[in-house]
């Protein structure tokens, strides 16, 4: 044994080869936390001191290789300032440079995910052999930063500028075939042959059959581009990356800047440029927000797995009631993820619609090469369309997805309960109706909860699991386990009108209605909120949700929270509804929708909208972008704060992610609570005071006032 620690070991193999073996004790994966970085420095000291070595093999003792840096350490680091950040990148850069400059060749055996720093250490090695089940990539731009341990320097010099920029800017994970084709790895081997192929490659390099010195010279030299080539290359790439990334995500464009600045430099100079770019991005609010989203997602996953461990049984057979677009989507997602499902409706036309929906989604997977036709047939055959309750006594969970009508749901739930086993979980996909109210129809309310999917089911990650007053832990656990199995992000919330997401969405819509009432142009409001980061503005969003659905939900919310959500004027949305303008579902709402060449509805503004809403819209008034944002966001922020204070949702992280995954809240802002922390509660309080005349939904909550008084934040 040449070196041993709880993070890695170095042993001497036959043929005077040293093996650097990463195996972080007490963790399921290898990662570059500060402990591992320190131990790598010590290991390299030992390797350099060992006499007679002729080659180095780098391996992992985990199912994955190395997943990158320890993101949990980023929060404190990024808040410490640029100098400390450069120190952080400098330590491991020194390690990787030493590894690259050893007086003999090195080969890495990539047995699983090698991401971020895990791939950067691979790039520092002379040769890379990749398992057929592995993936490699540099995903740092997803966190609002760029690679900090040589990724922007070595990768362009290995695979070329264009390819490297696409790899880094898009933060994608590359499969072995793509990595081999690009030249990022030198060989691909089956898992059981990986070590043998890596050792053979290393021995060939030791024997002089592979020129590792030329590899090192390539990674340490300027990019082989003259001034004219560089100007054309970087101008084109920068334009393309900027267009794809959008104005709110600076990291991808910074990647291009860093590579361009360092194109004529040697390794050391280029690494300094990269370190400066990393530090510059790391102190931005975008990086703080995106790192926060990553860590919150880890928390959400941990809580979901905790619930799943409490489940009394696995969900091996499911059922859905109602076979429309929503029911068909639920059936598709369940079957696609390996849980057979019965799809019941009261008529054959409904079943046909549900099957068409599932077939359409599966056909897209086949067309895109993500699924074979035989696999599609297998998935479709696991959806059992039925007009009866036959076999329902053997299902583990039933999701009710019938029309959003309390009387209908009561009747269906009561009828279904009589057809299922005594321990089967019954869940309602209601979007607004109280779970406690629906439970009144049941004899076993402890087995009942809400399971609110978002439309379209296959695309929207969030599932709200709503706990009623009598819902048992067992019912919640099994429902969360089913959501996990379906590949969804489950957030457990308590019952209240609108639950969490819709409860905070409708005050946002109310803000929009008040702006139109006061003379704002609905198109202008949409454009401002889209520039702020929302995927669509409020008028467009209402069209997509469905005007009829929106009006119904608004009535439920007004009844549940009359002091804040009962409006004393007719809204533009209600005018749309009265004129049978229901949005995308019937081709016209605030906007008109005509299918484009691909069959997708294209939004077009029409003068008739202004004519219809004229009686309820004030004299046209120009509002500043800042005022529009404040008037839209304050009601959402105060309502979300109320939900946290009332215990509807347990943590700011879960609340923020629910809006990211359920509504498309802009990730670069990190969520509503993260946004309030970023701008400061003093800013929020000033806006609240300015717009206090608009009603109670603009007032700070008691909890917000307390935080303002003692200077604390949500995170």
XYZ file of C-alpha atoms in Angstrom:
715
model
C 0.000 0.000 0.000
C 1.489 3.300 -1.120
C -1.218 5.502 0.437
C -4.501 4.955 2.267
C -7.286 7.245 3.512
C -11.057 7.155 3.922
C -11.427 8.772 0.483
C -8.911 6.941 -1.709
C -6.055 4.470 -1.764
C -2.932 3.961 -3.849
C -1.591 0.433 -4.329
C 1.236 -1.029 -6.371
C 0.259 -3.554 -9.036
C 2.315 -5.972 -11.105
C 4.384 -4.324 -13.793
C 5.275 -1.347 -11.567
C 1.865 0.216 -12.041
C 0.208 2.274 -9.295
C -3.565 2.217 -8.916
C -5.263 5.376 -7.611
C -8.587 4.061 -6.337
C -11.399 6.424 -5.260
C -13.773 4.933 -2.671
C -15.210 7.543 -0.280
C -16.195 5.699 2.888
C -19.663 6.267 4.319
C -20.999 7.613 1.006
C -22.857 5.926 -1.846
C -20.896 7.913 -4.450
C -17.458 9.419 -4.877
C -17.312 13.202 -4.867
C -14.673 15.887 -4.585
C -15.420 17.300 -1.157
C -12.659 19.228 0.594
C -11.619 16.055 2.409
C -11.106 14.154 -0.851
C -9.203 17.051 -2.439
C -6.837 17.138 0.556
C -6.312 13.379 0.440
C -5.664 13.494 -3.306
C -2.857 15.978 -2.654
C -1.349 13.601 -0.093
C -1.805 10.636 -2.431
C 0.045 12.450 -5.218
C 2.861 13.209 -2.756
C 3.130 9.476 -2.075
C 2.918 8.558 -5.763
C 5.663 11.014 -6.699
C 7.866 9.676 -3.896
C 7.416 6.021 -4.904
C 10.400 4.693 -6.815
C 10.271 2.673 -10.017
C 6.705 3.330 -11.122
C 5.993 3.181 -14.849
C 2.281 3.964 -15.072
C -0.843 4.995 -13.182
C -4.324 3.438 -13.349
C -7.211 5.539 -11.947
C -10.324 3.623 -10.817
C -13.444 3.874 -8.655
C -14.826 1.523 -6.011
C -18.374 2.832 -6.426
C -20.988 1.971 -9.066
C -20.294 5.450 -10.394
C -16.888 6.971 -11.027
C -16.984 10.450 -9.455
C -20.098 12.653 -9.572
C -18.201 15.925 -9.193
C -17.766 18.461 -6.420
C -19.715 18.309 -3.172
C -22.443 20.859 -3.934
C -23.362 21.142 -0.250
C -20.067 22.991 0.267
C -20.890 25.594 -2.388
C -23.316 27.705 -0.343
C -20.724 28.772 2.205
C -17.953 28.971 -0.375
C -19.840 31.211 -2.805
C -20.684 33.616 -0.021
C -17.028 33.925 0.995
C -15.903 36.038 -1.962
C -13.848 35.707 -5.128
C -10.450 35.167 -3.436
C -11.589 32.158 -1.435
C -13.383 30.774 -4.497
C -10.153 30.985 -6.523
C -8.389 29.174 -3.687
C -10.979 26.416 -3.891
C -10.415 25.910 -7.613
C -6.640 26.282 -7.241
C -6.162 23.320 -4.880
C -7.624 20.714 -7.200
C -6.221 22.348 -10.312
C -2.786 21.829 -8.767
C -3.699 18.177 -8.151
C -4.873 17.610 -11.706
C -1.797 19.345 -13.143
C 0.456 17.086 -11.076
C -1.484 14.075 -12.290
C -1.113 15.196 -15.902
C 2.624 15.803 -15.495
C 3.640 12.488 -13.877
C 6.788 11.070 -15.562
C 4.828 8.112 -16.929
C 1.459 7.548 -18.621
C -1.920 7.463 -16.894
C -5.172 5.738 -17.854
C -8.577 6.154 -16.209
C -11.256 3.450 -16.166
C -14.614 5.273 -16.208
C -17.049 2.737 -14.771
C -20.096 4.969 -14.210
C -21.089 8.626 -14.077
C -18.065 10.911 -14.400
C -19.517 14.396 -14.114
C -18.088 17.831 -13.413
C -14.861 17.421 -11.470
C -15.196 13.671 -11.941
C -14.834 14.141 -15.701
C -12.208 16.861 -15.325
C -9.838 14.437 -13.564
C -10.431 12.047 -16.482
C -9.409 14.801 -18.899
C -6.190 15.283 -16.917
C -5.300 11.617 -17.506
C -3.553 10.654 -20.741
C -6.046 8.018 -21.887
C -9.699 7.391 -21.052
C -11.474 4.028 -21.240
C -15.233 4.180 -20.687
C -17.711 1.498 -19.685
C -20.703 0.891 -21.945
C -22.966 1.831 -19.009
C -21.115 5.029 -18.077
C -21.894 8.666 -18.859
C -19.587 11.679 -18.882
C -20.229 15.406 -18.907
C -19.656 18.865 -17.497
C -23.042 19.971 -16.052
C -21.829 23.046 -14.156
C -23.870 25.565 -16.166
C -26.993 23.979 -14.627
C -25.714 25.487 -11.372
C -25.029 28.898 -12.897
C -21.253 28.371 -12.958
C -18.694 26.864 -15.313
C -16.173 24.031 -14.905
C -13.512 25.105 -12.428
C -10.917 22.332 -12.629
C -9.735 22.611 -16.204
C -12.839 21.577 -18.109
C -12.959 24.704 -20.284
C -9.237 24.319 -20.983
C -8.629 20.623 -21.652
C -11.901 19.628 -23.334
C -11.657 22.158 -26.238
C -8.061 21.096 -26.818
C -9.095 17.424 -26.908
C -12.332 17.476 -28.952
C -12.321 20.930 -30.571
C -13.922 24.228 -29.649
C -17.351 23.797 -31.270
C -18.005 20.387 -29.741
C -16.617 21.357 -26.335
C -18.761 24.495 -26.114
C -21.889 22.472 -26.886
C -20.970 19.896 -24.248
C -20.369 22.520 -21.576
C -23.013 25.122 -22.468
C -25.830 22.563 -22.673
C -24.627 20.717 -19.539
C -25.521 17.400 -21.156
C -24.474 13.902 -20.124
C -22.855 11.975 -22.961
C -23.207 8.270 -23.632
C -20.180 6.159 -24.617
C -20.892 6.216 -28.362
C -21.092 10.023 -28.450
C -18.013 10.421 -26.229
C -15.986 8.027 -28.413
C -17.112 9.695 -31.649
C -16.116 13.124 -30.314
C -12.717 11.852 -29.165
C -13.396 12.566 -25.502
C -12.592 8.930 -24.661
C -10.227 6.506 -26.382
C -12.031 3.195 -25.950
C -15.319 1.746 -24.774
C -15.553 -1.599 -23.001
C -18.195 -3.781 -21.386
C -18.223 -3.384 -17.583
C -16.646 -6.792 -16.991
C -13.811 -5.980 -19.440
C -13.220 -2.358 -18.415
C -10.283 -2.973 -16.091
C -8.567 -5.334 -18.519
C -8.916 -2.891 -21.428
C -7.672 -0.012 -19.270
C -4.607 -2.003 -18.153
C -3.883 -3.093 -21.725
C -4.064 0.551 -22.843
C -1.721 1.572 -20.036
C 0.790 -1.184 -20.848
C 0.728 -0.162 -24.518
C 1.515 3.410 -23.489
C 4.328 2.212 -21.209
C 5.730 0.167 -24.104
C 5.771 3.275 -26.325
C 2.992 2.094 -28.621
C 0.791 5.043 -27.596
C 2.227 8.574 -27.514
C 1.130 10.081 -24.226
C 3.623 12.953 -24.472
C 1.842 14.263 -27.570
C -1.468 14.085 -25.706
C -0.066 16.239 -22.913
C 1.413 18.774 -25.313
C -1.991 19.154 -26.988
C -3.711 19.833 -23.638
C -1.055 22.295 -22.529
C -0.751 24.345 -25.718
C -2.804 27.191 -27.216
C -5.806 26.246 -29.327
C -4.804 25.606 -32.976
C -6.784 28.544 -34.398
C -5.395 31.584 -36.207
C -6.957 34.986 -35.580
C -9.355 34.808 -38.519
C -10.521 31.290 -37.644
C -10.934 32.262 -34.010
C -12.939 35.383 -34.820
C -15.371 33.492 -37.034
C -15.633 30.494 -34.705
C -16.277 32.390 -31.489
C -18.614 34.976 -33.021
C -20.863 32.257 -34.429
C -20.785 30.095 -31.317
C -21.436 32.999 -28.985
C -24.498 34.089 -30.954
C -25.923 30.565 -30.926
C -25.238 29.953 -27.241
C -26.674 33.329 -26.220
C -29.860 32.631 -28.150
C -30.301 29.184 -26.596
C -29.381 30.204 -23.043
C -31.515 33.345 -22.895
C -30.822 36.619 -21.144
C -31.226 35.278 -17.609
C -28.549 32.571 -17.685
C -25.052 34.090 -17.982
C -22.989 30.917 -17.478
C -23.197 29.387 -20.993
C -22.087 32.638 -22.652
C -19.321 33.032 -20.073
C -18.057 29.575 -21.056
C -17.497 30.833 -24.598
C -15.833 34.023 -23.294
C -13.433 32.042 -21.118
C -12.434 29.631 -23.891
C -11.956 32.559 -26.281
C -9.853 34.578 -23.813
C -7.626 31.577 -23.138
C -7.291 30.355 -26.724
C -3.730 31.610 -27.166
C -2.494 30.649 -23.681
C -0.707 27.658 -22.244
C -2.303 25.460 -19.580
C -1.390 27.616 -16.589
C -2.568 30.861 -18.173
C -5.801 29.312 -19.422
C -6.560 27.874 -15.980
C -6.203 31.353 -14.476
C -8.767 32.709 -16.953
C -11.102 29.833 -16.098
C -10.689 30.428 -12.351
C -11.554 34.116 -12.782
C -14.651 33.215 -14.818
C -15.710 30.617 -12.241
C -15.361 33.111 -9.389
C -17.226 35.816 -11.313
C -20.224 33.530 -11.868
C -20.135 31.958 -8.408
C -20.998 35.228 -6.660
C -24.047 35.965 -8.851
C -27.637 35.607 -7.591
C -28.252 33.168 -10.452
C -25.617 30.756 -9.143
C -26.983 31.067 -5.605
C -30.481 30.366 -6.895
C -29.561 27.383 -9.069
C -27.336 25.819 -6.397
C -30.233 26.365 -3.996
C -32.608 24.592 -6.390
C -30.182 21.656 -6.628
C -29.876 21.349 -2.847
C -33.630 21.756 -2.358
C -34.224 19.021 -4.910
C -31.890 16.774 -2.916
C -33.948 17.532 0.203
C -37.191 16.833 -1.631
C -35.867 13.513 -2.904
C -34.637 12.540 0.545
C -38.041 13.270 2.091
C -39.812 11.335 -0.673
C -37.534 8.329 -0.132
C -38.214 8.595 3.588
C -41.946 8.366 2.949
C -41.421 5.448 0.581
C -39.564 3.512 3.291
C -42.660 3.878 5.485
C -44.930 2.348 2.830
C -46.527 -0.895 3.989
C -46.313 -2.442 0.504
C -45.036 -1.743 -2.992
C -47.422 -0.434 -5.626
C -47.478 -3.244 -8.179
C -50.945 -2.663 -9.666
C -52.710 0.695 -10.025
C -56.011 1.944 -11.415
C -57.272 5.268 -12.703
C -60.923 6.369 -12.846
C -61.759 8.572 -15.813
C -60.039 8.003 -19.141
C -59.866 11.477 -20.661
C -56.695 13.389 -21.440
C -55.724 13.459 -17.759
C -56.640 9.829 -17.084
C -54.891 8.707 -20.257
C -51.819 10.695 -19.226
C -51.771 9.073 -15.783
C -52.223 5.625 -17.346
C -49.383 6.284 -19.792
C -46.992 7.515 -17.103
C -47.747 4.586 -14.799
C -47.387 1.950 -17.510
C -44.308 3.636 -19.003
C -42.587 3.515 -15.617
C -43.448 -0.140 -15.075
C -46.627 -0.135 -12.983
C -49.528 -1.895 -14.789
C -52.732 0.100 -14.552
C -56.455 -0.402 -15.080
C -58.115 2.530 -16.814
C -61.861 2.695 -16.095
C -64.471 4.890 -17.672
C -68.265 4.818 -17.922
C -68.294 4.675 -21.727
C -66.189 3.279 -24.554
C -65.599 6.720 -26.081
C -63.773 7.763 -22.911
C -61.587 4.659 -22.987
C -60.786 5.250 -26.644
C -59.728 8.826 -25.838
C -57.483 7.657 -22.989
C -55.869 4.967 -25.131
C -55.307 7.459 -27.964
C -53.544 9.761 -25.513
C -51.277 6.954 -24.280
C -50.652 5.725 -27.833
C -49.770 9.254 -29.008
C -47.226 9.735 -26.221
C -45.655 6.321 -26.778
C -45.476 6.862 -30.543
C -43.486 10.049 -29.943
C -40.985 8.031 -27.901
C -40.619 5.552 -30.764
C -40.293 8.335 -33.363
C -37.494 9.915 -31.341
C -35.633 6.630 -31.035
C -36.132 6.426 -27.280
C -38.255 3.284 -27.407
C -38.561 0.260 -29.671
C -41.932 -0.629 -31.213
C -41.921 -3.889 -29.238
C -41.392 -1.971 -25.984
C -44.255 0.348 -26.949
C -46.496 -2.674 -27.414
C -45.428 -4.012 -24.028
C -46.257 -0.713 -22.307
C -49.617 -0.387 -24.057
C -50.550 -3.931 -23.089
C -50.000 -3.046 -19.414
C -52.859 -0.506 -19.678
C -56.089 -2.412 -19.138
C -59.110 -0.401 -20.377
C -62.330 -1.418 -18.653
C -65.945 -0.370 -18.202
C -66.316 -2.370 -14.970
C -64.652 -2.742 -11.588
C -63.430 -6.258 -12.394
C -60.080 -6.890 -10.706
C -60.201 -3.690 -8.632
C -60.033 -5.812 -5.478
C -56.381 -6.543 -6.349
C -55.089 -3.003 -6.972
C -52.796 -1.194 -4.533
C -53.856 2.361 -5.351
C -56.715 3.959 -7.295
C -56.431 7.488 -8.677
C -59.781 9.189 -9.292
C -59.535 11.594 -12.239
C -63.155 12.260 -13.175
C -64.755 15.645 -13.853
C -64.007 18.400 -11.307
C -67.483 18.337 -9.781
C -67.945 17.681 -6.032
C -71.179 15.673 -6.399
C -69.775 13.492 -9.172
C -66.549 12.870 -7.260
C -68.494 11.996 -4.080
C -70.554 9.435 -5.960
C -67.598 7.901 -7.814
C -65.396 7.689 -4.720
C -68.128 6.092 -2.607
C -68.904 3.563 -5.340
C -65.225 2.735 -5.894
C -64.539 2.195 -2.196
C -66.997 -0.695 -2.203
C -65.088 -2.402 -5.045
C -61.543 -2.256 -3.669
C -59.664 -4.056 -0.902
C -59.822 -2.809 2.699
C -56.227 -1.524 2.561
C -56.249 -0.096 -0.989
C -55.348 3.588 -1.109
C -57.870 5.811 -2.853
C -56.550 9.138 -4.142
C -58.271 12.024 -5.897
C -56.653 14.006 -8.674
C -58.717 17.042 -7.739
C -57.096 20.413 -8.309
C -59.191 22.463 -5.881
C -61.872 20.462 -4.016
C -61.191 19.889 -0.334
C -59.884 16.410 0.503
C -61.717 16.529 3.848
C -64.961 17.317 2.020
C -64.454 14.468 -0.463
C -63.601 12.110 2.398
C -67.098 12.632 3.840
C -68.389 10.158 1.232
C -66.064 7.383 2.427
C -66.194 4.727 5.137
C -62.397 4.508 5.300
C -61.173 8.139 5.094
C -57.842 7.068 6.568
C -57.079 5.363 3.213
C -57.894 8.501 1.223
C -55.728 11.430 0.124
C -55.201 13.798 -2.775
C -52.807 13.042 -5.632
C -52.832 16.160 -7.771
C -51.068 15.780 -11.126
C -50.332 18.753 -13.364
C -51.193 18.846 -17.045
C -49.674 17.494 -19.221
C -48.956 14.599 -16.864
C -45.984 13.215 -18.800
C -44.216 16.587 -18.911
C -44.917 18.197 -15.531
C -42.675 16.829 -12.746
C -44.794 17.793 -9.723
C -47.363 15.740 -7.849
C -49.029 17.272 -4.801
C -49.882 14.585 -2.245
C -52.611 16.167 -0.122
C -53.125 14.977 3.399
C -56.652 15.264 4.788
C -57.452 15.497 8.494
C -58.102 11.731 8.681
C -55.501 10.573 6.130
C -53.111 8.000 7.607
C -49.324 7.967 7.279
C -49.721 4.658 5.446
C -51.875 6.246 2.741
C -49.451 9.151 2.303
C -46.447 6.816 2.206
C -47.931 4.529 -0.437
C -49.054 7.477 -2.564
C -45.607 9.093 -2.409
C -44.059 5.707 -3.251
C -46.301 5.508 -6.331
C -45.334 9.066 -7.350
C -41.661 8.107 -6.973
C -42.211 5.018 -9.122
C -43.829 7.221 -11.782
C -40.733 9.429 -11.841
C -42.507 12.407 -10.263
C -41.465 14.931 -7.621
C -43.850 14.487 -4.701
C -44.540 17.336 -2.277
C -46.704 16.433 0.719
C -49.069 19.256 1.722
C -52.035 19.678 4.026
C -55.591 20.127 2.835
C -56.939 23.617 2.173
C -58.735 25.274 -0.765
C -56.426 25.008 -3.768
C -53.876 23.058 -1.694
C -50.482 24.710 -2.295
C -49.865 25.501 -5.965
C -53.338 26.662 -6.966
C -53.775 28.500 -3.694
C -50.809 30.730 -4.505
C -51.428 30.844 -8.258
C -54.827 32.502 -8.040
C -53.694 35.556 -6.063
C -51.184 35.972 -8.918
C -54.068 35.831 -11.396
C -55.962 38.304 -9.198
C -53.010 40.677 -9.508
C -53.365 40.378 -13.266
C -57.118 41.056 -13.118
C -56.543 44.207 -11.059
C -53.906 45.444 -13.509
C -56.327 45.054 -16.436
C -59.071 46.721 -14.410
C -56.714 49.635 -13.795
C -55.901 50.068 -17.484
C -52.927 47.783 -18.160
C -52.630 46.151 -21.571
C -52.828 42.370 -21.014
C -50.205 41.806 -23.731
C -47.833 44.229 -22.010
C -48.289 42.403 -18.706
C -47.551 39.076 -20.425
C -44.369 40.455 -21.992
C -43.102 41.929 -18.718
C -43.652 38.692 -16.777
C -42.050 36.639 -19.541
C -39.002 38.926 -19.499
C -38.962 38.491 -15.722
C -38.566 34.780 -16.338
C -41.972 33.108 -16.455
C -42.390 30.709 -19.413
C -45.655 32.492 -20.250
C -47.456 35.587 -19.014
C -50.695 35.418 -16.993
C -53.149 35.891 -19.905
C -51.371 33.249 -21.969
C -51.155 30.945 -18.935
C -54.887 31.296 -18.292
C -55.546 30.343 -21.913
C -53.381 27.234 -21.500
C -54.982 26.263 -18.162
C -58.444 26.791 -19.657
C -60.622 29.837 -18.975
C -63.491 27.660 -17.686
C -61.126 25.823 -15.335
C -59.683 29.133 -14.169
C -63.081 30.697 -13.465
C -64.231 27.616 -11.548
C -61.032 27.485 -9.488
C -61.249 31.226 -8.780
C -64.743 30.709 -7.362
C -63.455 27.950 -5.074
C -60.582 30.158 -3.904
C -62.881 33.151 -3.338
C -65.155 31.019 -1.189
C -62.208 29.613 0.762
C -60.389 32.906 1.325
C -62.974 35.689 0.868
C -60.914 38.345 2.662
C -58.151 38.091 0.059
C -59.496 36.377 -3.038
C -63.120 37.524 -3.382
C -63.013 40.326 -5.951
C -65.584 43.115 -6.009
C -65.451 43.622 -9.794
C -65.989 41.578 -12.933
C -62.686 40.357 -14.338
C -61.500 40.145 -17.934
C -61.212 36.372 -17.445
C -64.891 36.152 -16.546
C -65.729 38.123 -19.690
C -63.773 35.581 -21.747
C -65.744 32.760 -20.099
C -69.120 34.421 -20.684
C -68.268 34.701 -24.370
C -67.260 31.031 -24.638
C -63.630 31.942 -25.156
C -62.042 29.085 -23.202
C -58.442 29.415 -24.359
C -56.428 26.848 -26.266
C -59.030 24.121 -25.776
C -61.471 25.798 -28.197
C -59.015 27.929 -30.134
C -59.651 31.365 -28.639
C -59.324 33.059 -25.264
C -57.286 36.182 -24.573
C -55.424 35.104 -27.719
C -56.488 33.177 -30.799
C -54.808 29.827 -31.489
C -54.282 28.437 -34.982
C -52.289 25.241 -35.512
C -48.907 25.695 -37.178
C -47.342 23.272 -39.671
C -46.436 20.897 -36.839
C -49.950 21.009 -35.440
C -49.010 23.089 -32.405
C -51.327 25.979 -31.438
C -49.740 29.321 -32.338
C -50.710 32.306 -30.191
C -52.012 35.387 -32.032
C -53.314 38.616 -30.520
C -56.759 39.675 -31.768
C -58.515 43.059 -31.549
C -61.774 41.406 -30.466
C -60.286 40.708 -27.038
C -59.864 44.421 -26.382
C -63.400 45.091 -27.574
C -64.870 42.440 -25.260
C -62.983 43.507 -22.140
C -63.422 47.252 -22.713
C -66.381 47.478 -20.256
C -64.275 46.018 -17.411
C -60.912 47.562 -18.335
C -59.872 51.003 -17.181
C -58.539 53.739 -19.409
C -55.288 52.543 -20.988
C -52.437 53.289 -18.603
C -48.706 52.697 -18.919
C -47.244 50.855 -15.924
C -43.533 50.478 -15.283
C -42.075 46.991 -15.485
C -41.206 47.200 -11.783
C -44.783 48.009 -10.798
C -46.201 45.233 -12.958
C -43.841 42.694 -11.403
C -44.607 43.901 -7.880
C -48.368 43.866 -8.432
C -48.192 40.360 -9.890
C -45.706 38.782 -7.489
C -46.651 40.278 -4.112
C -49.975 38.404 -3.802
C -48.234 35.134 -4.670
C -45.427 35.796 -2.191
C -47.686 36.723 0.729
C -49.964 33.725 0.103
C -47.007 31.349 -0.047
C -45.753 32.811 3.232
C -49.180 32.134 4.754
C -49.020 28.528 3.547
C -45.665 28.090 5.276
C -46.858 29.749 8.476
C -50.021 27.621 8.539
C -48.061 24.406 7.993
C -49.681 23.673 4.629
C -46.139 23.044 3.384
C -43.268 22.151 5.708
C -40.284 24.052 4.329
C -39.441 27.005 2.057
C -37.494 24.575 -0.149
C -40.537 22.370 -0.792
C -42.720 25.407 -1.436
C -40.270 26.878 -3.916
C -39.791 23.612 -5.781
C -43.542 23.060 -5.981
C -43.836 26.299 -7.950
C -40.793 25.496 -10.085
C -42.033 22.014 -10.974
C -45.751 22.763 -11.029
C -45.897 26.220 -12.638
C -42.530 26.744 -14.303
C -41.448 29.501 -11.889
C -38.131 30.815 -13.249
C -35.362 28.526 -11.915
C -32.724 31.257 -12.103
C -34.649 33.060 -9.353
C -34.672 29.912 -7.217
C -38.297 30.138 -6.110
C -40.485 32.749 -4.427
C -38.815 32.501 -1.012
C -35.350 32.549 -2.598
C -36.394 35.598 -4.627
C -37.575 37.385 -1.469
C -34.259 36.570 0.237
C -32.377 37.915 -2.792
C -34.202 41.238 -3.097
C -34.619 41.540 0.681
C -37.763 41.799 2.787
C -37.194 45.549 3.060
C -37.829 45.756 -0.699
C -40.906 43.541 -0.350
C -42.189 45.671 2.537
C -41.767 48.883 0.541
C -43.747 47.412 -2.355
C -46.393 46.203 0.083
C -46.794 49.698 1.470
C -46.965 51.199 -2.018
C -49.753 48.842 -3.122
C -51.603 48.432 0.173
C -54.689 50.060 -1.410
C -55.083 47.003 -3.648
C -56.232 44.803 -0.784
C -55.240 42.324 1.876
C -53.314 40.075 -0.504
C -50.674 42.818 -0.694
C -50.192 42.944 3.095
C -47.186 41.308 4.727
C -48.018 38.312 6.894
C -47.165 38.188 10.592
C -44.301 35.834 9.808
C -42.903 38.177 7.172
C -43.122 41.096 9.586
C -41.284 39.070 12.227
C -38.485 38.220 9.800
C -38.268 41.842 8.746
C -37.966 42.901 12.381
C -35.238 40.443 13.352
C -33.370 40.449 10.047
C -33.715 36.733 9.305
C -34.225 35.135 5.901
C -36.133 32.108 4.623
C -32.966 30.187 3.762
